[in-house]
PDB file of C-alpha atoms in Angstrom:
ATOM      1  CA  MET Y   1      72.154 100.207 119.053  1.00 61.00           C
ATOM      2  CA  LYS Y   2      69.889 100.285 116.104  1.00 80.00           C
ATOM      3  CA  ALA Y   3      69.524  97.568 113.540  1.00 85.00           C
ATOM      4  CA  LYS Y   4      70.231 100.226 110.909  1.00 85.00           C
ATOM      5  CA  GLU Y   5      73.781 100.732 112.248  1.00 83.00           C
ATOM      6  CA  HIS Y   6      74.439  97.002 112.170  1.00 84.00           C
ATOM      7  CA  GLY Y   7      73.060  96.718 108.640  1.00 89.00           C
ATOM      8  CA  ILE Y   8      75.137  99.605 107.328  1.00 87.00           C
ATOM      9  CA  SER Y   9      78.242  98.199 109.008  1.00 85.00           C
ATOM     10  CA  ILE Y  10      77.664  94.752 107.490  1.00 88.00           C
ATOM     11  CA  VAL Y  11      77.059  96.024 103.962  1.00 91.00           C
ATOM     12  CA  LEU Y  12      79.958  98.491 104.069  1.00 88.00           C
ATOM     13  CA  ASN Y  13      82.433  95.936 105.380  1.00 88.00           C
ATOM     14  CA  LEU Y  14      81.290  93.250 102.941  1.00 91.00           C
ATOM     15  CA  PHE Y  15      82.005  95.704 100.129  1.00 92.00           C
ATOM     16  CA  LEU Y  16      85.388  96.618 101.633  1.00 90.00           C
ATOM     17  CA  GLY Y  17      86.239  92.929 101.994  1.00 90.00           C
ATOM     18  CA  TYR Y  18      85.475  92.364  98.323  1.00 93.00           C
ATOM     19  CA  LEU Y  19      87.529  95.446  97.424  1.00 92.00           C
ATOM     20  CA  TRP Y  20      90.473  94.080  99.422  1.00 90.00           C
ATOM     21  CA  ILE Y  21      90.170  90.736  97.595  1.00 92.00           C
ATOM     22  CA  ILE Y  22      90.333  92.529  94.246  1.00 93.00           C
ATOM     23  CA  PHE Y  23      93.398  94.449  95.445  1.00 89.00           C
ATOM     24  CA  VAL Y  24      95.214  91.304  96.593  1.00 88.00           C
ATOM     25  CA  ASN Y  25      94.434  89.513  93.326  1.00 90.00           C
ATOM     26  CA  HIS Y  26      95.825  92.451  91.372  1.00 90.00           C
ATOM     27  CA  MET Y  27      98.974  92.537  93.507  1.00 85.00           C
ATOM     28  CA  VAL Y  28      99.519  88.801  92.973  1.00 85.00           C
ATOM     29  CA  VAL Y  29      99.308  89.276  89.205  1.00 88.00           C
ATOM     30  CA  ILE Y  30     101.823  92.115  89.365  1.00 86.00           C
ATOM     31  CA  ALA Y  31     104.154  90.195  91.694  1.00 84.00           C
ATOM     32  CA  ASN Y  32     104.176  87.183  89.367  1.00 85.00           C
ATOM     33  CA  SER Y  33     105.890  89.309  86.738  1.00 84.00           C
ATOM     34  CA  PHE Y  34     108.965  89.842  88.968  1.00 82.00           C
ATOM     35  CA  HIS Y  35     111.841  87.405  89.433  1.00 84.00           C
ATOM     36  CA  ASN Y  36     111.577  87.237  93.241  1.00 83.00           C
ATOM     37  CA  THR Y  37     107.819  86.699  93.460  1.00 81.00           C
ATOM     38  CA  LEU Y  38     107.479  85.796  97.125  1.00 84.00           C
ATOM     39  CA  LEU Y  39     109.526  88.669  98.502  1.00 86.00           C
ATOM     40  CA  ILE Y  40     108.209  91.409  96.211  1.00 83.00           C
ATOM     41  CA  GLY Y  41     104.618  90.154  96.268  1.00 83.00           C
ATOM     42  CA  GLY Y  42     104.598  89.706 100.029  1.00 86.00           C
ATOM     43  CA  LEU Y  43     105.983  93.180 100.516  1.00 88.00           C
ATOM     44  CA  PHE Y  44     103.407  94.732  98.157  1.00 85.00           C
ATOM     45  CA  ILE Y  45     100.511  92.875  99.760  1.00 86.00           C
ATOM     46  CA  LEU Y  46     101.649  93.676 103.303  1.00 91.00           C
ATOM     47  CA  LEU Y  47     102.223  97.355 102.558  1.00 90.00           C
ATOM     48  CA  GLY Y  48      98.984  97.642 100.590  1.00 87.00           C
ATOM     49  CA  THR Y  49      96.983  95.916 103.321  1.00 89.00           C
ATOM     50  CA  PHE Y  50      98.387  98.312 105.911  1.00 92.00           C
ATOM     51  CA  LEU Y  51      97.457 101.321 103.770  1.00 89.00           C
ATOM     52  CA  PHE Y  52      94.031  99.808 103.031  1.00 86.00           C
ATOM     53  CA  TRP Y  53      93.451  99.341 106.785  1.00 86.00           C
ATOM     54  CA  GLU Y  54      94.315 102.989 107.467  1.00 88.00           C
ATOM     55  CA  ILE Y  55      91.997 104.236 104.735  1.00 82.00           C
ATOM     56  CA  VAL Y  56      89.134 102.005 105.884  1.00 79.00           C
ATOM     57  CA  ASN Y  57      89.476 103.210 109.473  1.00 78.00           C
ATOM     58  CA  ARG Y  58      89.219 106.818 108.332  1.00 80.00           C
ATOM     59  CA  ILE Y  59      86.279 106.568 105.934  1.00 73.00           C
ATOM     60  CA  THR Y  60      83.919 104.310 107.843  1.00 70.00           C
ATOM     61  CA  PRO Y  61      81.256 106.199 109.777  1.00 70.00           C
ATOM     62  CA  PHE Y  62      81.897 104.005 112.817  1.00 68.00           C
ATOM     63  CA  ASN Y  63      85.536 104.972 113.359  1.00 70.00           C
ATOM     64  CA  THR Y  64      84.722 106.718 116.654  1.00 72.00           C
ATOM     65  CA  TYR Y  65      83.601 103.441 118.241  1.00 75.00           C
ATOM     66  CA  LYS Y  66      86.026 101.367 120.271  1.00 79.00           C
ATOM     67  CA  PHE Y  67      87.206  97.981 118.964  1.00 74.00           C
ATOM     68  CA  ASN Y  68      84.907  96.088 121.323  1.00 79.00           C
ATOM     69  CA  HIS Y  69      81.759  97.958 120.250  1.00 81.00           C
ATOM     70  CA  PRO Y  70      79.152  95.531 118.829  1.00 85.00           C
ATOM     71  CA  VAL Y  71      78.752  97.468 115.565  1.00 82.00           C
ATOM     72  CA  ARG Y  72      82.500  97.330 114.867  1.00 83.00           C
ATOM     73  CA  ILE Y  73      82.676  93.649 115.805  1.00 85.00           C
ATOM     74  CA  THR Y  74      79.813  92.955 113.389  1.00 87.00           C
ATOM     75  CA  GLY Y  75      81.631  94.903 110.673  1.00 85.00           C
ATOM     76  CA  PHE Y  76      84.923  93.087 111.209  1.00 86.00           C
ATOM     77  CA  ALA Y  77      83.124  89.751 111.185  1.00 91.00           C
ATOM     78  CA  SER Y  78      81.409  90.546 107.878  1.00 91.00           C
ATOM     79  CA  PHE Y  79      84.734  91.690 106.357  1.00 89.00           C
ATOM     80  CA  PHE Y  80      86.493  88.459 107.338  1.00 91.00           C
ATOM     81  CA  LEU Y  81      83.468  86.393 106.321  1.00 92.00           C
ATOM     82  CA  ALA Y  82      83.642  87.857 102.798  1.00 92.00           C
ATOM     83  CA  VAL Y  83      87.351  87.035 102.600  1.00 91.00           C
ATOM     84  CA  VAL Y  84      86.921  83.494 103.969  1.00 93.00           C
ATOM     85  CA  ILE Y  85      84.029  82.739 101.605  1.00 92.00           C
ATOM     86  CA  TYR Y  86      86.079  83.917  98.645  1.00 91.00           C
ATOM     87  CA  PHE Y  87      89.114  81.829  99.513  1.00 88.00           C
ATOM     88  CA  LEU Y  88      87.103  78.708 100.305  1.00 88.00           C
TER      89      LEU Y  88
END
């Protein structure tokens, strides 16, 4: 594995993590306008996260790698690190 693949995976997944954060924040704002906030908001966020996951798996250049490939593990770690840093 090249360092270039790891670097591209890290940068791409950090960006996708930030994009997911923006999406969730937008869905929370929309859900707060409904009467049943928890049910509607949870449904929107869950459905949107599933669709986001499908889109991300199709557009990343590393979608042919298995889940235990080091480049994908690095990418997933950077995605979750961006989300954890935002929420902390």
